[in-house]
Coordinates of C-alpha atoms in Angstrom, one line a residue:
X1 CA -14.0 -5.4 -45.6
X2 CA -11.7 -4.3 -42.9
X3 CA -8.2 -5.6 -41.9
X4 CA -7.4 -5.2 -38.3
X5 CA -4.0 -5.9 -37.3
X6 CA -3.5 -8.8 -35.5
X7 CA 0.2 -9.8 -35.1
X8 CA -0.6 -12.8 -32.8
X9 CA -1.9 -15.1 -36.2
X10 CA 0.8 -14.3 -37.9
X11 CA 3.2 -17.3 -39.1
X12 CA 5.9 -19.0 -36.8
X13 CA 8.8 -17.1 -38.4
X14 CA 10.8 -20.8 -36.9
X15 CA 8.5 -23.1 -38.8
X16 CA 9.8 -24.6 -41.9
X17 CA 7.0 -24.7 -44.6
X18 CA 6.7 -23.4 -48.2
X19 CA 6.8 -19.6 -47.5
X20 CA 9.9 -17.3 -48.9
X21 CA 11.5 -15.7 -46.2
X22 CA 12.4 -12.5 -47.1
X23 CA 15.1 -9.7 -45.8
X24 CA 14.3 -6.3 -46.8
X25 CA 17.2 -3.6 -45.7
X26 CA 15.9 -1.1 -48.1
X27 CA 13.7 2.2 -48.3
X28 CA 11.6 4.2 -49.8
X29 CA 9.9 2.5 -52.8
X30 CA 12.0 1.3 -55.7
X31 CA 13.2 -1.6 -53.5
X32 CA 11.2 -2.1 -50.5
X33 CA 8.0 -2.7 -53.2
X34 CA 10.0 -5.9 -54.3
X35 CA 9.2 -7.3 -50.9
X36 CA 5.3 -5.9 -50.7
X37 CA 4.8 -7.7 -53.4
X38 CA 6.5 -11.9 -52.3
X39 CA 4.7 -10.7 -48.8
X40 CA 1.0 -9.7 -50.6
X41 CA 1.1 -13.9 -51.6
X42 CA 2.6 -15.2 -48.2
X43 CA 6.4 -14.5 -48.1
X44 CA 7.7 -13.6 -44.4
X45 CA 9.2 -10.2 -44.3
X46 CA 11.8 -9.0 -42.5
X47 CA 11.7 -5.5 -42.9
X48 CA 14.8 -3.7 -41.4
X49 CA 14.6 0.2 -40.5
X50 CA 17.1 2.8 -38.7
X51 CA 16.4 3.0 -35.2
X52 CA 16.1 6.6 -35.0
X53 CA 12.4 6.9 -34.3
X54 CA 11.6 7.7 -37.6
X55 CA 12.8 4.5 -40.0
X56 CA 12.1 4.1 -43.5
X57 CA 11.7 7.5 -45.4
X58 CA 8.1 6.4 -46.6
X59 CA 6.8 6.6 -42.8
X60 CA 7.5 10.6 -43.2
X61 CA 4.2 10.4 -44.9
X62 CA 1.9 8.4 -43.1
X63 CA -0.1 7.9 -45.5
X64 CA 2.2 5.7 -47.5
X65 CA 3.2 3.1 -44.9
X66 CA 0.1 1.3 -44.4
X67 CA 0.1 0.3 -48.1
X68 CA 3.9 0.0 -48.5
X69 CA 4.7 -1.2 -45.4
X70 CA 1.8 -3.8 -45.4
X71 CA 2.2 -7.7 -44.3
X72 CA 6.1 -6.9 -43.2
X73 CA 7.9 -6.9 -39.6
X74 CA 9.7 -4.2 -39.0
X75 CA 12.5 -4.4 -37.0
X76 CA 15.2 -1.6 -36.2
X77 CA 18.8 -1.9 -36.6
X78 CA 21.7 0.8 -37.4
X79 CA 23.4 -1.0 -40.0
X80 CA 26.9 1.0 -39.7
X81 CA 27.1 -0.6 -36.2
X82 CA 29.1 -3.7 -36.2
X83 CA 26.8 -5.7 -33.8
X84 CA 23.6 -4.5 -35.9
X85 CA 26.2 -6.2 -39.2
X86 CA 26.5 -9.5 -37.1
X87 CA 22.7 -9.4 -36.5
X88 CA 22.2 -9.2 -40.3
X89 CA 24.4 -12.2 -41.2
X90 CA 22.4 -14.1 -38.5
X91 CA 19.4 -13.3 -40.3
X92 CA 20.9 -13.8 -43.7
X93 CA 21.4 -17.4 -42.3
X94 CA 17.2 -17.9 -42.2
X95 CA 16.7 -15.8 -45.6
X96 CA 15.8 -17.4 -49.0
X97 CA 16.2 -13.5 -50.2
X98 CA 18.0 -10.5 -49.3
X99 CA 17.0 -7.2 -50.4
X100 CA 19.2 -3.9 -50.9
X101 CA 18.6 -0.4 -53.0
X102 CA 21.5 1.2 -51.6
X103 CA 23.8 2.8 -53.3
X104 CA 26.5 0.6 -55.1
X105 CA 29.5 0.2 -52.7
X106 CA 27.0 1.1 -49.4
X107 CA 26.5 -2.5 -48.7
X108 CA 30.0 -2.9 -49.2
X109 CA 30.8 -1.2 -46.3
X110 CA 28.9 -2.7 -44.4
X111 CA 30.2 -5.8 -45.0
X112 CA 26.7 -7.0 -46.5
X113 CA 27.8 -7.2 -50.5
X114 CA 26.4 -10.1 -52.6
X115 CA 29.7 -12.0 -52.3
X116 CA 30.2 -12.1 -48.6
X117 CA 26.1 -12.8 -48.2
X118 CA 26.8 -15.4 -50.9
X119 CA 29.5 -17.1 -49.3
X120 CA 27.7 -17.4 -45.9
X121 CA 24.4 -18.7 -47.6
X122 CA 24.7 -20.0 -50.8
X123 CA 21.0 -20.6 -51.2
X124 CA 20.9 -16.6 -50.8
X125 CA 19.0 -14.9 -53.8
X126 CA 20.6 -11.5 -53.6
X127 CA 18.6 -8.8 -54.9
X128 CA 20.0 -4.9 -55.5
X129 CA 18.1 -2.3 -56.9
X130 CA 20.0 1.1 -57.8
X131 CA 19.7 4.4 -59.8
X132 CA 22.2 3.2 -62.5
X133 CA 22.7 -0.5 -62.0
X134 CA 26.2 -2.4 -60.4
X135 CA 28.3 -1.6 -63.1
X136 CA 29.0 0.8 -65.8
X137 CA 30.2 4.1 -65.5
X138 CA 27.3 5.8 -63.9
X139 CA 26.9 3.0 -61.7
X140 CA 28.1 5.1 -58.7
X141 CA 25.5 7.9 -59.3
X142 CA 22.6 8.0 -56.2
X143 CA 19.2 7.5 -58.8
X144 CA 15.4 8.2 -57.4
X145 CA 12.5 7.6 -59.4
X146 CA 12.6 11.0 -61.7
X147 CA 16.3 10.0 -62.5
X148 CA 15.4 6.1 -64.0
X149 CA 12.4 8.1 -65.8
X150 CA 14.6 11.1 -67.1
X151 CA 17.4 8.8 -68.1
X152 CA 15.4 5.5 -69.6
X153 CA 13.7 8.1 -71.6
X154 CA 10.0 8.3 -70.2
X155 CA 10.2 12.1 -69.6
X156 CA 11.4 12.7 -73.5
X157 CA 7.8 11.3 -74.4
X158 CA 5.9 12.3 -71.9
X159 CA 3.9 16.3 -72.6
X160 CA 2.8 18.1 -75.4
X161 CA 5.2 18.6 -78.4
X162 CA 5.5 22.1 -77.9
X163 CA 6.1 22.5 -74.5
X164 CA 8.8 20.8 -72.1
X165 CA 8.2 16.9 -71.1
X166 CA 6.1 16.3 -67.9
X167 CA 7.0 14.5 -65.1
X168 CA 4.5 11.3 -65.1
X169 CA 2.1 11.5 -61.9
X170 CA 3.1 8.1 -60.6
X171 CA 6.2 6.6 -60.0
X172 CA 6.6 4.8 -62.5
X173 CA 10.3 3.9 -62.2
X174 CA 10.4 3.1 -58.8
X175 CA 7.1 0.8 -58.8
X176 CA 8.3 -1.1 -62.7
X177 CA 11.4 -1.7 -61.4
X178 CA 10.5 -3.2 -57.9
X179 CA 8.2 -5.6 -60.1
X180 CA 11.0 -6.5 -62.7
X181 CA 13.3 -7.5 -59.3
X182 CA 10.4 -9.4 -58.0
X183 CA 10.2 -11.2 -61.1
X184 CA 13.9 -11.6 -61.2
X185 CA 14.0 -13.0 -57.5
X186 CA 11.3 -15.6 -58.5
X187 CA 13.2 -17.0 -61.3
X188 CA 16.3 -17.1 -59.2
X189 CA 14.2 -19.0 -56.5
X190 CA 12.7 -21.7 -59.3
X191 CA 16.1 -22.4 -60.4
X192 CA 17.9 -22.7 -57.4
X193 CA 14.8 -25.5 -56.1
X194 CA 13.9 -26.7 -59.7
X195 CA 14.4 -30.6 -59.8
X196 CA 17.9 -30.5 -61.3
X197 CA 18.5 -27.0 -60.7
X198 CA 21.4 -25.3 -59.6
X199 CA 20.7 -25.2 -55.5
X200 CA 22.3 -22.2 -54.8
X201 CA 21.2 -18.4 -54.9
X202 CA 22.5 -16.0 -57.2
X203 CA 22.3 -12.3 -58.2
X204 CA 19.9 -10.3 -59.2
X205 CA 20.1 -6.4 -60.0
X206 CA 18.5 -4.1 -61.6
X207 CA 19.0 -0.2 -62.1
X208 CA 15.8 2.6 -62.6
X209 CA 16.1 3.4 -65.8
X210 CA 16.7 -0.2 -67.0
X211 CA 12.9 -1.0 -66.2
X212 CA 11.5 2.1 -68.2
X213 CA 13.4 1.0 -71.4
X214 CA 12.2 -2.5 -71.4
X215 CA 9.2 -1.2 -71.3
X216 CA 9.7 1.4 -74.4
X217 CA 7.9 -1.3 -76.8
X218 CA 9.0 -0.8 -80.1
X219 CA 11.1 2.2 -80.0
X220 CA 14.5 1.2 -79.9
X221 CA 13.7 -1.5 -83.6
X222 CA 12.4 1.9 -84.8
X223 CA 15.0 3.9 -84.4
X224 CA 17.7 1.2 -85.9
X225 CA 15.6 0.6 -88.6
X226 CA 14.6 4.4 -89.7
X227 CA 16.9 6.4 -87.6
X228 CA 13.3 7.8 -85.9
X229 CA 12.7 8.8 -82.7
X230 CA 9.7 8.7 -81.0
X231 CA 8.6 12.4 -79.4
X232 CA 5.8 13.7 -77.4
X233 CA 2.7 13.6 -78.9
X234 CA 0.3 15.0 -76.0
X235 CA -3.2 12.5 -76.6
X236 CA -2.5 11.7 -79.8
X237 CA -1.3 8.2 -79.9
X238 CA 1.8 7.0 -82.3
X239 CA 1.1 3.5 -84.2
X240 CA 4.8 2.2 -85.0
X241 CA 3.0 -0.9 -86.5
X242 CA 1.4 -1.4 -89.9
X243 CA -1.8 0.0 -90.5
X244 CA -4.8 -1.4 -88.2
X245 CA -7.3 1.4 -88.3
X246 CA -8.1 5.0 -87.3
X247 CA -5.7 6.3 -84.8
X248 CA -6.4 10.4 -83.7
X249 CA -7.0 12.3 -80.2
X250 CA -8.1 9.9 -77.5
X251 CA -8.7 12.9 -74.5
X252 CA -12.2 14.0 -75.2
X253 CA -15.1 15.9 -72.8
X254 CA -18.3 14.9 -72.9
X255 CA -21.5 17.1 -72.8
X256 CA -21.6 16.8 -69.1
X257 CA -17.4 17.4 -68.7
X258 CA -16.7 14.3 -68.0
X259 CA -13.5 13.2 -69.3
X260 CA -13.3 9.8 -71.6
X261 CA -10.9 7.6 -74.0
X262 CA -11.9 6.4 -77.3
X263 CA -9.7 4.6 -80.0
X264 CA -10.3 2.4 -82.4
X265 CA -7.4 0.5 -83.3
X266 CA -8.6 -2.8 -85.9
X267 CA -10.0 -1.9 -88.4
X268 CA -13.3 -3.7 -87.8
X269 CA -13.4 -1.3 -84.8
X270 CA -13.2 1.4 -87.5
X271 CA -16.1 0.1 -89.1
X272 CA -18.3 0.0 -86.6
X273 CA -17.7 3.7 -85.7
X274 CA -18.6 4.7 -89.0
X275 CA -21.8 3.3 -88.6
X276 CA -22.3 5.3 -85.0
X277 CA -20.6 9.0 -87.1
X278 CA -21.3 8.5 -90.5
X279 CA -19.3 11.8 -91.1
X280 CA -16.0 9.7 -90.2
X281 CA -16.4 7.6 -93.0
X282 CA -15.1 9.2 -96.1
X283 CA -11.9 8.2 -98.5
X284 CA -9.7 10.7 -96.8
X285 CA -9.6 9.0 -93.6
X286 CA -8.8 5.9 -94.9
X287 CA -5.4 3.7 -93.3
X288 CA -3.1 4.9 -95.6
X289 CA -4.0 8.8 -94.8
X290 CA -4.4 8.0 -90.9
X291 CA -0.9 7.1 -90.6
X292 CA 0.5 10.3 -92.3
X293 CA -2.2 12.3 -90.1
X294 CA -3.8 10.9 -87.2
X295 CA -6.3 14.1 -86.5
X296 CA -7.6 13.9 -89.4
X297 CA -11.2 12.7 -88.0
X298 CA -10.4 14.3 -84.6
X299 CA -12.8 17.3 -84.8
X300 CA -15.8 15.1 -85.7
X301 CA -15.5 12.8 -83.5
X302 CA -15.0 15.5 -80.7
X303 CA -18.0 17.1 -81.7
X304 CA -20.0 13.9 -81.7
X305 CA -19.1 13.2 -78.2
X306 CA -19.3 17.0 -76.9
X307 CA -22.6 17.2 -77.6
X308 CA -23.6 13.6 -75.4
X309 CA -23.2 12.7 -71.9
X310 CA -20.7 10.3 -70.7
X311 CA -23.8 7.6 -70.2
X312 CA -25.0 8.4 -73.5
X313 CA -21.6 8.1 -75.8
X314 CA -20.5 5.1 -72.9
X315 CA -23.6 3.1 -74.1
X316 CA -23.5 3.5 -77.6
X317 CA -19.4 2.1 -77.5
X318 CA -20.8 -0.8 -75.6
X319 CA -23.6 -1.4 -77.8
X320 CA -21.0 -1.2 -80.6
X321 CA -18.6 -3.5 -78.9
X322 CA -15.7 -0.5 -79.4
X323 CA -12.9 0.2 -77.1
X324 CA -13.2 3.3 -75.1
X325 CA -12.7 4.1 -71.0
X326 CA -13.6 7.1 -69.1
X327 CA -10.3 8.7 -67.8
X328 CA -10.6 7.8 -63.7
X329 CA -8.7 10.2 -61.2
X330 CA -8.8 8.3 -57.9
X331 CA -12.2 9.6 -56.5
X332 CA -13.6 8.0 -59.7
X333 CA -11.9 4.7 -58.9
X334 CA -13.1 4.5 -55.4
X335 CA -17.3 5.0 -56.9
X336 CA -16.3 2.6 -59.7
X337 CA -18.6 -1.2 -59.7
X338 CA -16.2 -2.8 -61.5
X339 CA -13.1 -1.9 -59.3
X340 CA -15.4 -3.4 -56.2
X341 CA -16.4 -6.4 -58.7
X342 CA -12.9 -6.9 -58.8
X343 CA -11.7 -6.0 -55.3
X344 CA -9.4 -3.8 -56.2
X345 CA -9.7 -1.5 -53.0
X346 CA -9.7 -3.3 -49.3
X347 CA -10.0 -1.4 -46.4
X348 CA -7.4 -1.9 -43.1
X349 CA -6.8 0.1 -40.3
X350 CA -3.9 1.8 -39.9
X351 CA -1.4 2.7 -36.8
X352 CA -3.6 6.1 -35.8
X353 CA -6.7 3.7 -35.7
X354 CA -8.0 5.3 -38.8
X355 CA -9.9 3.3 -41.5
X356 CA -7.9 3.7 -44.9
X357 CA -8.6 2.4 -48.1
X358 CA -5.7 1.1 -50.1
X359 CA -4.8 -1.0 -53.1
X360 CA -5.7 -5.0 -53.0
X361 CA -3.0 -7.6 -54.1
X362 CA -2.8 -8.4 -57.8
X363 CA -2.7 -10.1 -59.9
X364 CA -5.1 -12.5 -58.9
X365 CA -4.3 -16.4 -57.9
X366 CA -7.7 -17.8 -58.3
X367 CA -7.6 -20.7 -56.4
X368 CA -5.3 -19.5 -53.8
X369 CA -5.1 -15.6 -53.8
X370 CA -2.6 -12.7 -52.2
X371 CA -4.3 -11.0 -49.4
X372 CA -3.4 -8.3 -47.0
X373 CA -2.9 -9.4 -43.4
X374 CA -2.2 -6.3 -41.6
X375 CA -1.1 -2.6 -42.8
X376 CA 2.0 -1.3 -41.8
X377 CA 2.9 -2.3 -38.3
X378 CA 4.9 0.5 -36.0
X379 CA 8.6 1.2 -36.3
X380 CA 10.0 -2.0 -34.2
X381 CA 7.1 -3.6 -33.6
X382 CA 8.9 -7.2 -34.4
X383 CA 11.9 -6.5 -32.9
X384 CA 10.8 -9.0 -29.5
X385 CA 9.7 -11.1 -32.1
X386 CA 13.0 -11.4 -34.4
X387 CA 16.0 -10.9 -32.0
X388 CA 14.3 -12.8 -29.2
X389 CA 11.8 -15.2 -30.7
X390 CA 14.0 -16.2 -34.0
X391 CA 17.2 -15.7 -33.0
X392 CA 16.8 -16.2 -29.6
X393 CA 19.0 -13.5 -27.3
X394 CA 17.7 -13.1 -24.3
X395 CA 16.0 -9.8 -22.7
X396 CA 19.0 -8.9 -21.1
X397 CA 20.9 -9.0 -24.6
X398 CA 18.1 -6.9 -26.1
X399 CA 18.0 -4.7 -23.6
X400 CA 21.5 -4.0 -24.0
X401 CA 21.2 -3.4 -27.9
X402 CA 18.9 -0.9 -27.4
X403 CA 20.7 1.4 -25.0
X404 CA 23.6 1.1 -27.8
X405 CA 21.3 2.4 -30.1
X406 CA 21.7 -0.9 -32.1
X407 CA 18.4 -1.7 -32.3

């Protein structure tokens, strides 16, 4: 399915009407992302961007815009300008959120902190994203995606135990952390319009590395309980839970080289392997050895599926009703049913007129689904739109705010 863009159908940003509205002054990913995903399900975004001719550091690559940048309006603005300021606090006037991942003290100096925003709208939901969070005493350290990762302790696990930790090949800081302010901007909005709620806006920030920890699972109840710490383990997976079953190497090549993911974790699952490798089911790899060493059955079951294809071992695991995936690189993704089964991938067309295939919106509403209503739209392209439509100044006005360099 292709998604032409097609400003023209695009909401009344002047209507009333259910929709967040939605003022995004941030960049790259770690912030901007909050807004993708209100605007995948409806929100109207404002998305501001230095008027420089080359905005938001994600258009450098053009390759991440269309996703990133997709169902926003981008308008231009220098924010260190003090008629681009007064612009803002117009626009904060028609916001239900703000969005910032400046930082801490940028905004400040800009005159666009929470508590000045606040004061102006008090329905404001104020959102900041940083490296280090808005207090503390790192809190004025810049922070990118490798930083939250490094410092929230992703990195320490990621690799083989005998060789230095890997960066992960996604940003995963940047992208958690975008969701977790999402999440936090959402519950902000139901309590601010809640029957009986509060009515007014509040605060909601979040630093890089503060995502990655949440997200550490049992680690941190491990290490207060047993003074243990959790290191890399390359494909062998660590079970900090009870025993539930065979846990060993989960990276295995199949006859034909493909690449694929098996592990038992219950131990019914365990069961029914044995009956696939007999050779796996012996007293030495029962629960109580497994957890003291995890390849102990490794080298049959690698054998086993080395000498089958991947369509072989895949439909003797469904047969047996066992967990198992093949491990997808993105060329796998694209071929893969289930992904189109699922519309995972949509197609748009982006601002060179090329046909790109990107992401779809999850998760999924059933009734009432996200969807993607244009890619990323060209540096400015809502500036007529905003300044004269919404907050009505005249051509002249506009005019005269561009030859300032304003806008």
């Amino acid at each position: 399915m292709i998604l032409k863009q097609e400003p023209r159908v695009r909401p009344d940003l002047t209507a009333g009407g259910p929709r967040l509205k939605v003022l995004d002054i941030g960049t790259m990913i770690a912030g901007p992302f909050c807004s993708t995903l209100l605007a995948d399900f409806g929100a109207d975004v404002i998305k501001v961007e230095r008027p420089d001719g080359h905005g938001d550091r994600m258009r450098e690559q053009d390759i991440f815009w269309p996703v990133e940048g997709r169902n926003k309006r981008s308008v231009t603005l220098d924010l260190r300008k003090p008629e681009a300021q007064e612009l803002i606090l117009r626009l904060v006037d028609w916001a239900d959120i703000f969005l910032e991942n400046f930082k801490p003290g940028t905004v400040a100096r800009w005159g666009l902190d929470y508590e000045t925003l606040s004061k102006r709208n008090p329905r404001l939901v104020y959102v900041s994203v940083s490296g280090f969070g808005q207090t503390g005493p790192n809190s004025p350290r810049p922070g990118y995606d490798h930083v939250g990762a490094a410092y929230g302790g992703l990195w320490h696990q990621t690799g083989f135990a005998d060789r230095p930790p890997v960066l992960p090949g996604l940003h995963v800081a940047d992208y958690m952390t975008a969701t977790f302010a999402a999440l936090g901007a959402l519950e902000a909005i139901r309590r601010r319009d809640t029957p009986g709620g509060a009515g007014t806006g509040d605060w909601v920030e979040i630093g890089l590395y503060e995502s990655i920890m949440r997200i550490s699972g049992s680690n941190f109840i491990k290490h207060s309980l047993t003074g243990e710490v959790n290191e890399r383990v390359g494909s062998i997976v660590n079970d900090d839970q009870p025993p539930r079953g065979m846990q060993h190497g989960v990276a295995y090549y199949t006859a034909d080289g493909k690449l694929m993911n098996m592990m038992p974790l219950q131990p019914a699952q365990w069961d029914r392997l044995k009956q696939i490798i007999p050779e796996v089911d012996r007293p030495e790899f029962s629960n109580e050895v497994l957890q003291k060493n995890l390849r102990a059955p490794d080298a049959i079951v690698r054998k086993w599926i080395g000498e089958r294809s991947y369509d072989e071992a895949s439909r003797i695991f469904t047969e047996a009703d066992l967990a198992f995936s093949p491990i997808n690189s993105t060329a796998d993704l694209v071929q893969d049913p289930h992904v189109a089964a699922r519309r995972n991938l949509i197609e748009a067309e982006d601002l060179k007129g090329r046909i790109v295939r990107m992401q779809g919106v999850v998760p999924n509403i059933v009734n009432n689904p996200g969807k993607v209503r244009w890619a990323g739209e060209a540096l400015g392209a809502s500036n007529q739109e905003v300044y004269g439509g919404l907050l009505g100044l005249s051509t002249e006005e506009i005019a005269d705010l561009q030859a300032k360099g304003v806008i």
